[in-house]
Short mmCIF file of the C-alpha atoms (twelve columns), coordinates in Angstrom:
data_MODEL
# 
_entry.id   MODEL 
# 
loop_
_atom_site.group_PDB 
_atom_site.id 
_atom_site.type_symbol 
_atom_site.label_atom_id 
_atom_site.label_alt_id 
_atom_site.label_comp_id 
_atom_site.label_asym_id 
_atom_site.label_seq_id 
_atom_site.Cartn_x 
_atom_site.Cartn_y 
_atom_site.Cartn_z 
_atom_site.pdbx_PDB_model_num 
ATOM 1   C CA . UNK A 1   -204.451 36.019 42.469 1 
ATOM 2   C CA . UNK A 2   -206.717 38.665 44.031 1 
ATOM 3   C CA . UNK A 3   -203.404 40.987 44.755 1 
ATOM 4   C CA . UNK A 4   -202.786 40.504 40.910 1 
ATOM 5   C CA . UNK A 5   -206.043 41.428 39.633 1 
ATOM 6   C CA . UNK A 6   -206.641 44.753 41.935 1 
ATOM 7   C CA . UNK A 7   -203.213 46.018 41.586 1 
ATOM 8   C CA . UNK A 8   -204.469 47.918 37.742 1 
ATOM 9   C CA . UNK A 9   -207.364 49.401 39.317 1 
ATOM 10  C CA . UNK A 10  -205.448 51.554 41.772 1 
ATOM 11  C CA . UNK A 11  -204.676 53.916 38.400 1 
ATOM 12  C CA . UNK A 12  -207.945 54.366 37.668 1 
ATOM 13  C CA . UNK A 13  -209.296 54.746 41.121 1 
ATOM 14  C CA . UNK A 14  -207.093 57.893 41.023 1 
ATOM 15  C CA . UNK A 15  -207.782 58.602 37.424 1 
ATOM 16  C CA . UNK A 16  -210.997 58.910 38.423 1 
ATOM 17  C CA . UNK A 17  -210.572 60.874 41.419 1 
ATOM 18  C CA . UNK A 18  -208.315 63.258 39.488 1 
ATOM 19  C CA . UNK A 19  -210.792 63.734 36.955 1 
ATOM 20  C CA . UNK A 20  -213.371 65.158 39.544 1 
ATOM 21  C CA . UNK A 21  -211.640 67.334 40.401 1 
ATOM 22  C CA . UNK A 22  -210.596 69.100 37.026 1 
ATOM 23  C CA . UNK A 23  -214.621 68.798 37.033 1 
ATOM 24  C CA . UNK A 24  -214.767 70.975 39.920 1 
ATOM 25  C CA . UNK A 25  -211.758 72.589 40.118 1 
ATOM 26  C CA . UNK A 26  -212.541 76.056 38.910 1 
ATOM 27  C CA . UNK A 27  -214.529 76.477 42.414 1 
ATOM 28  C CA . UNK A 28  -214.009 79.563 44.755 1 
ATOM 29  C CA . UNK A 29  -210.928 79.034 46.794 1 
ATOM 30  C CA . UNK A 30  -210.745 77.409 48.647 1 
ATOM 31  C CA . UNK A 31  -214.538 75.515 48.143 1 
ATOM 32  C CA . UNK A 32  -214.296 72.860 45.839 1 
ATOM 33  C CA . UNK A 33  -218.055 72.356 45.058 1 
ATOM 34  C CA . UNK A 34  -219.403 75.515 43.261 1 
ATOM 35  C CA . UNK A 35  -221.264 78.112 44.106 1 
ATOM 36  C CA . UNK A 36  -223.926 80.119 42.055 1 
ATOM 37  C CA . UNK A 37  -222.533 83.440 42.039 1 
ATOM 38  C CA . UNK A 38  -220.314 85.056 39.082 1 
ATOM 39  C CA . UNK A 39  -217.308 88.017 39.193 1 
ATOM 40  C CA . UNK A 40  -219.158 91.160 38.705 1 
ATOM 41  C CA . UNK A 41  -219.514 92.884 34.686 1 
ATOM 42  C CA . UNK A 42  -215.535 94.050 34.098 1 
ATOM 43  C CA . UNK A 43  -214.078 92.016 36.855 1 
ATOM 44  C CA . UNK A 44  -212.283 88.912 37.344 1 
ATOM 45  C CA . UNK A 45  -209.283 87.384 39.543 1 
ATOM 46  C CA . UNK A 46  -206.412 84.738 39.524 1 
ATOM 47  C CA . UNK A 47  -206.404 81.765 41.967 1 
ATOM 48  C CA . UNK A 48  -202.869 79.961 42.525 1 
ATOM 49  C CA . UNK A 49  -202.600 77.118 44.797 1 
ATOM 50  C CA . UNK A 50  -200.819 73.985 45.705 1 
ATOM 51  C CA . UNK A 51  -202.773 70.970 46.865 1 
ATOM 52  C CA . UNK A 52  -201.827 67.051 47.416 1 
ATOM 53  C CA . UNK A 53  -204.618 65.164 46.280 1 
ATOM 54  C CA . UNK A 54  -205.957 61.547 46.150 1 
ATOM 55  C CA . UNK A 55  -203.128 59.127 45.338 1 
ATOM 56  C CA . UNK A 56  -200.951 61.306 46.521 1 
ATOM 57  C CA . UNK A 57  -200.798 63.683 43.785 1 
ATOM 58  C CA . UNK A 58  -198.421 66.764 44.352 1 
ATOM 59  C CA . UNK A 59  -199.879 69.294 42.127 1 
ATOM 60  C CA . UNK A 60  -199.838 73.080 41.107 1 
ATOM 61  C CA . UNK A 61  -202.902 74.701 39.514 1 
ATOM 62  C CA . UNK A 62  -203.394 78.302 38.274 1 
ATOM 63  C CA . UNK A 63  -206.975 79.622 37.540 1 
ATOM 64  C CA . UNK A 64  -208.044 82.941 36.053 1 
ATOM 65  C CA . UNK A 65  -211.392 83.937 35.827 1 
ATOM 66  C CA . UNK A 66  -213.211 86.836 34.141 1 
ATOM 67  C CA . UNK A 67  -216.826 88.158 33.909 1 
ATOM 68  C CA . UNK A 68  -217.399 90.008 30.310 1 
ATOM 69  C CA . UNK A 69  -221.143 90.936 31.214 1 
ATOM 70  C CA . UNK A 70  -223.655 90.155 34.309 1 
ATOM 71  C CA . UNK A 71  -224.197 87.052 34.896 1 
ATOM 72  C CA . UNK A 72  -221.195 85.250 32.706 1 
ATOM 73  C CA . UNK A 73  -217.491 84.262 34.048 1 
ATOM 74  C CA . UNK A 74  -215.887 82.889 31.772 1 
ATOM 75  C CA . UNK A 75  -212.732 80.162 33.829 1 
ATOM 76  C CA . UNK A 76  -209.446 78.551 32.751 1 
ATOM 77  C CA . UNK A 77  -206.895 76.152 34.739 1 
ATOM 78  C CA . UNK A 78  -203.921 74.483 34.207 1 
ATOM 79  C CA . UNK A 79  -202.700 72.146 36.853 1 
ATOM 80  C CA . UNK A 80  -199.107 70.491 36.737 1 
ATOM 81  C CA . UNK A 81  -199.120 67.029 38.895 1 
ATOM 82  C CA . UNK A 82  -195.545 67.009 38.919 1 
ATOM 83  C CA . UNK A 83  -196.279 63.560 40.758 1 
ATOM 84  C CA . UNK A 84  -196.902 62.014 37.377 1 
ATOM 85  C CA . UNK A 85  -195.364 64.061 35.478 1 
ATOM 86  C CA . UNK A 86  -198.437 65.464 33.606 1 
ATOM 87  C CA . UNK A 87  -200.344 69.059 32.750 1 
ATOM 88  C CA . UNK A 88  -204.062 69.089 32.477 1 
ATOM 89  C CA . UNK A 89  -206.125 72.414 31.571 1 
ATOM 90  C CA . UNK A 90  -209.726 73.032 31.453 1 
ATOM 91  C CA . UNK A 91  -212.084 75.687 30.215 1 
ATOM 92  C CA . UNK A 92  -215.339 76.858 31.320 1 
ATOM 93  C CA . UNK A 93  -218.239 79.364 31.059 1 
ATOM 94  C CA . UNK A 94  -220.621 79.873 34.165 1 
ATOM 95  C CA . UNK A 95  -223.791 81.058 33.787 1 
ATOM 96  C CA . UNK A 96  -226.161 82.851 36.339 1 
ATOM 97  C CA . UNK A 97  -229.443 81.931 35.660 1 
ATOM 98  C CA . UNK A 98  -231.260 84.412 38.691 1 
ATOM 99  C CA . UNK A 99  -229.991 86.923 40.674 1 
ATOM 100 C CA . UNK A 100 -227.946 86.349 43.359 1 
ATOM 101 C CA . UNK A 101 -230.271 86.532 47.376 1 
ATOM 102 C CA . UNK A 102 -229.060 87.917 50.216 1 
ATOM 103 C CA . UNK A 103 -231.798 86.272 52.006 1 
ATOM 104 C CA . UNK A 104 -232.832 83.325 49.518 1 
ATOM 105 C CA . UNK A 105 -231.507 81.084 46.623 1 
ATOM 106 C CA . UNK A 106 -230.169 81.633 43.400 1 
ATOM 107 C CA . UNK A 107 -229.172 79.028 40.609 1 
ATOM 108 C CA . UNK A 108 -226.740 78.646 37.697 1 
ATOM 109 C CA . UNK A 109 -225.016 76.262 35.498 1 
ATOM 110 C CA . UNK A 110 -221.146 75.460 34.409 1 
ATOM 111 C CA . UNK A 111 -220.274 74.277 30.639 1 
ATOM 112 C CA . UNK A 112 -216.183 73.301 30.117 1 
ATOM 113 C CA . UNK A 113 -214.399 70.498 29.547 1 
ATOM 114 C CA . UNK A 114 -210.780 69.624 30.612 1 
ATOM 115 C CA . UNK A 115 -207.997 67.443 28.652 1 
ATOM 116 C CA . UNK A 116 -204.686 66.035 30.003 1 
ATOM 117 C CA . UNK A 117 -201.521 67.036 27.625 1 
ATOM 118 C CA . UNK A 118 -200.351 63.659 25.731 1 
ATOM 119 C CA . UNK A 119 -203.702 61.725 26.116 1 
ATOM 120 C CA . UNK A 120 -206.159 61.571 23.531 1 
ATOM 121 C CA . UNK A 121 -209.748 63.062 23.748 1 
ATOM 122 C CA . UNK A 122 -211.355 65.757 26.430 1 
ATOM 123 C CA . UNK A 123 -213.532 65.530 29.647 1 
ATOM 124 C CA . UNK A 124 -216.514 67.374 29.024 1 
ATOM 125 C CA . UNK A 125 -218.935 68.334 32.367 1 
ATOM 126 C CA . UNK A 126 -221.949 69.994 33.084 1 
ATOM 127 C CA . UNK A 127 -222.607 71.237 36.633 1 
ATOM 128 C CA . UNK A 128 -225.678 72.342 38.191 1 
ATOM 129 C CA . UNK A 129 -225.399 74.959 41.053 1 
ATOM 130 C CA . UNK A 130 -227.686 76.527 44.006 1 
ATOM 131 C CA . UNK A 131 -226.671 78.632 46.356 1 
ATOM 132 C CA . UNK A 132 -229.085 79.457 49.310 1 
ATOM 133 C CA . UNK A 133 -228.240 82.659 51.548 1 
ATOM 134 C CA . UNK A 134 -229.343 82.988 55.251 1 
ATOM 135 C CA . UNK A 135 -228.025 84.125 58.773 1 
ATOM 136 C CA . UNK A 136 -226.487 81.184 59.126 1 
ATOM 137 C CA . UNK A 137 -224.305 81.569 55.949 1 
ATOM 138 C CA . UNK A 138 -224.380 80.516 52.546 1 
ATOM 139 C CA . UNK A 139 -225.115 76.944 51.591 1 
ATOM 140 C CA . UNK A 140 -224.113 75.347 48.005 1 
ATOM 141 C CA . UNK A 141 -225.383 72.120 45.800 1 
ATOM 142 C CA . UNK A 142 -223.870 70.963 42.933 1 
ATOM 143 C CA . UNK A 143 -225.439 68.381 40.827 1 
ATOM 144 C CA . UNK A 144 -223.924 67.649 37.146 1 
ATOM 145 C CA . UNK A 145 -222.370 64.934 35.000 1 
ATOM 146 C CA . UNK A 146 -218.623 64.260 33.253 1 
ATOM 147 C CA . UNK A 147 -217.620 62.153 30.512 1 
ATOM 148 C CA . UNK A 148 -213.917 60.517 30.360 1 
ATOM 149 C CA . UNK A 149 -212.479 59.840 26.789 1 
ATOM 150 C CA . UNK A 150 -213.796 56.246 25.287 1 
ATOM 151 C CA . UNK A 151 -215.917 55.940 29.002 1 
ATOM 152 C CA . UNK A 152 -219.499 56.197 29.549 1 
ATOM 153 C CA . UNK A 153 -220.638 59.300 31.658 1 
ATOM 154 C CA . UNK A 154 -221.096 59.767 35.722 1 
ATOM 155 C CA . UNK A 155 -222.695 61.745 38.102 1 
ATOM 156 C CA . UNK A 156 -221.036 64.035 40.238 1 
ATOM 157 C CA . UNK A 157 -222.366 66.066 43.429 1 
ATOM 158 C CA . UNK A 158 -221.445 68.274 45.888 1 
ATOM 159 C CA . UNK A 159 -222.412 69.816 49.297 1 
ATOM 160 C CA . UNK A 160 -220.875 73.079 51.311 1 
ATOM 161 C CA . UNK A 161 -222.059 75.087 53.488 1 
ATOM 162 C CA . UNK A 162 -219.785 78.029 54.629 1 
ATOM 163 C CA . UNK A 163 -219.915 81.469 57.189 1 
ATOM 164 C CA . UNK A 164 -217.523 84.231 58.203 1 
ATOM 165 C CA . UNK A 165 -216.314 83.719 61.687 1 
ATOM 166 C CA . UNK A 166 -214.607 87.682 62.478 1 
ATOM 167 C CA . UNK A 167 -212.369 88.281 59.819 1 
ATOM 168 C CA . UNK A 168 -212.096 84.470 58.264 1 
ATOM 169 C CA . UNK A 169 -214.610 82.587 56.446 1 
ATOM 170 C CA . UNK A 170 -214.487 78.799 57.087 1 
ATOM 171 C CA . UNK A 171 -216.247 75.956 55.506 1 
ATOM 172 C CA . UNK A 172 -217.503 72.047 55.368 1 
ATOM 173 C CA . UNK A 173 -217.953 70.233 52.657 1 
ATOM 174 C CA . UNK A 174 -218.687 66.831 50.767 1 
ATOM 175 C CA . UNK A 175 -218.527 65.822 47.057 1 
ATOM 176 C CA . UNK A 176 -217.981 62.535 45.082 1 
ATOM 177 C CA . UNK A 177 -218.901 60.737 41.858 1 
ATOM 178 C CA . UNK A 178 -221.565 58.088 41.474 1 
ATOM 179 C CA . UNK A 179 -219.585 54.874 42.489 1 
ATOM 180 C CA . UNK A 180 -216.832 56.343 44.380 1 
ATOM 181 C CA . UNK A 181 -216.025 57.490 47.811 1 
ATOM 182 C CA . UNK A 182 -216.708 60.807 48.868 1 
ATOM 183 C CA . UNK A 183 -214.483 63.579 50.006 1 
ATOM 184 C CA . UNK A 184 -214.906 65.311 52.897 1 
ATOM 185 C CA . UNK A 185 -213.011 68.578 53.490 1 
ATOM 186 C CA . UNK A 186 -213.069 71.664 55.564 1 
ATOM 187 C CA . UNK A 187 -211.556 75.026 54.865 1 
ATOM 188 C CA . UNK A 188 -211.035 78.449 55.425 1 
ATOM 189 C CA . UNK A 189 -210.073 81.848 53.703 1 
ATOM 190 C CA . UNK A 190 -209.127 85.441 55.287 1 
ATOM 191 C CA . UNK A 191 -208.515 88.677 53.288 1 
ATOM 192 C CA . UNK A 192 -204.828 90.077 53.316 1 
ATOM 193 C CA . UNK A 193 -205.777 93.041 51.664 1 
ATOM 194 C CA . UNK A 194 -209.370 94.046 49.880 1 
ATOM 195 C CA . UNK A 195 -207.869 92.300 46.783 1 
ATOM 196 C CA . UNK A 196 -205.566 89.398 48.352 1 
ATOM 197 C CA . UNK A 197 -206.866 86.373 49.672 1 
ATOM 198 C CA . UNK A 198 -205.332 83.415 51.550 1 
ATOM 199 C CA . UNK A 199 -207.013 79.985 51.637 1 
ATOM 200 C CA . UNK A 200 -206.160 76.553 52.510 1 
ATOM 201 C CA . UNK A 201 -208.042 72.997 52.917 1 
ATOM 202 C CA . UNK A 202 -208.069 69.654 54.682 1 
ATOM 203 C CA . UNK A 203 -209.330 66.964 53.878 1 
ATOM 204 C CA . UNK A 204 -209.882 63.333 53.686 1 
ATOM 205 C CA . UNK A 205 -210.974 60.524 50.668 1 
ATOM 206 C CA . UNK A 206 -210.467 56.913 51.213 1 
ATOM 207 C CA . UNK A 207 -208.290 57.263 54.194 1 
ATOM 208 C CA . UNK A 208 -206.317 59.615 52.536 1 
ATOM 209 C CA . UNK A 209 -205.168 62.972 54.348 1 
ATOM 210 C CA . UNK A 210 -205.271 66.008 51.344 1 
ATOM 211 C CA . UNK A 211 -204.369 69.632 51.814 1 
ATOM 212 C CA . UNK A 212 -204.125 72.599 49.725 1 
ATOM 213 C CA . UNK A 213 -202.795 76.578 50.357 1 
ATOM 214 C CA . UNK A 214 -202.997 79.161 47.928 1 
ATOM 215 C CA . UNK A 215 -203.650 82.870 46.864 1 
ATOM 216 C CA . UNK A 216 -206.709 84.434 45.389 1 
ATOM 217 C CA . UNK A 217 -205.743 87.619 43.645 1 
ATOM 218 C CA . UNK A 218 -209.134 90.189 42.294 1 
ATOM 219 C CA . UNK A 219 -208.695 92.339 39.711 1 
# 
């Protein structure tokens, strides 16, 4: 009887997991929690990466970003999980509230929301950021809030710190929702050319191994 009754929550254990990270997904590669910093005025870049996620998700996202004025970057994704079969896209606007420190802290917010092709209703989030600076490297919290379609709304959280190591930068990090699991994850990032990144992650959520690689391309 208890095999019966847990086998529907597996979907929504990843549903939920998936929807965290639409949440977060318009990150820096390859951080997944958000840091406070925008594109400068006239600038942007592409991010393209593949990444297996919780449940085993296979998936392909592509995210442009693009700063009109100081301060504001303005983010899109669309992932394909060609696990299930599915496209989700989000959109966002981030907002730099204080100047960015190189010794010291600097805050900012993130507005978007993110919808699933074929299902009814969006996923609207709000995400608060800090980012302290220091000799040690850069530290980053995220604390903010999403909303499924027809649920009620949850917490979500984050915490990275990362610091360049020669030419690479690497990074730790944890983030979760309120009720789940938490992810832990580790990355790092080297510049191919002064416009080219390459990036890649591993990590680990309820005993699950996940990876990503991908290209960050500045414009």
């Amino acid at each position: 009887m208890s095999s019966i009754s847990a086998a529907p929550q597996v979907p929504h254990l990843v549903l939920a997991a998936g929807l965290l990270m639409c949440g977060l997904a318009n990150a820096g590669r390859p951080l997944t929690v958000d840091d406070a910093n925008t594109d400068d005025a006239g600038t942007g870049h592409v991010e393209a990466w593949y990444a297996r996620q919780p449940g085993r998700a296979n998936t392909w996202t592509v995210a442009p970003a693009f700063s009109p004025m100081d301060g504001l970057e303005l983010g899109a994704s669309t992932t394909r999980d060609r696990t299930a079969a599915s496209t989700s896209q989000s959109l966002q606007a981030k907002w730099r509230i204080t100047p960015s420190q190189e010794a010291g802290c600097n805050n900012a917010v993130v507005l978007g929301a993110s919808q699933t092709r074929r299902q009814s209703g969006t996923t609207p989030y709000i995400n608060g950021l800090l980012t302290c600076n220091s000799a040690l490297g850069a530290t980053h919290v995220n604390l903010g809030a999403q909303r499924a379609p027809g649920g009620p709304g949850v917490g979500t959280w984050g915490l990275a710190h990362e610091r360049e190591w020669g030419p690479m930068t690497f990074h730790v990090e944890a983030f979760g929702q309120r009720l789940a699991k938490p992810t832990f994850q580790i990355g790092a990032r080297k510049e191919l050319s002064p416009n080219l990144q390459l990036d890649a992650t591993l990590g680990r959520n309820n005993r699950q191994k996940l990876f990503s690689v991908g290209l960050k391309q500045s414009f």
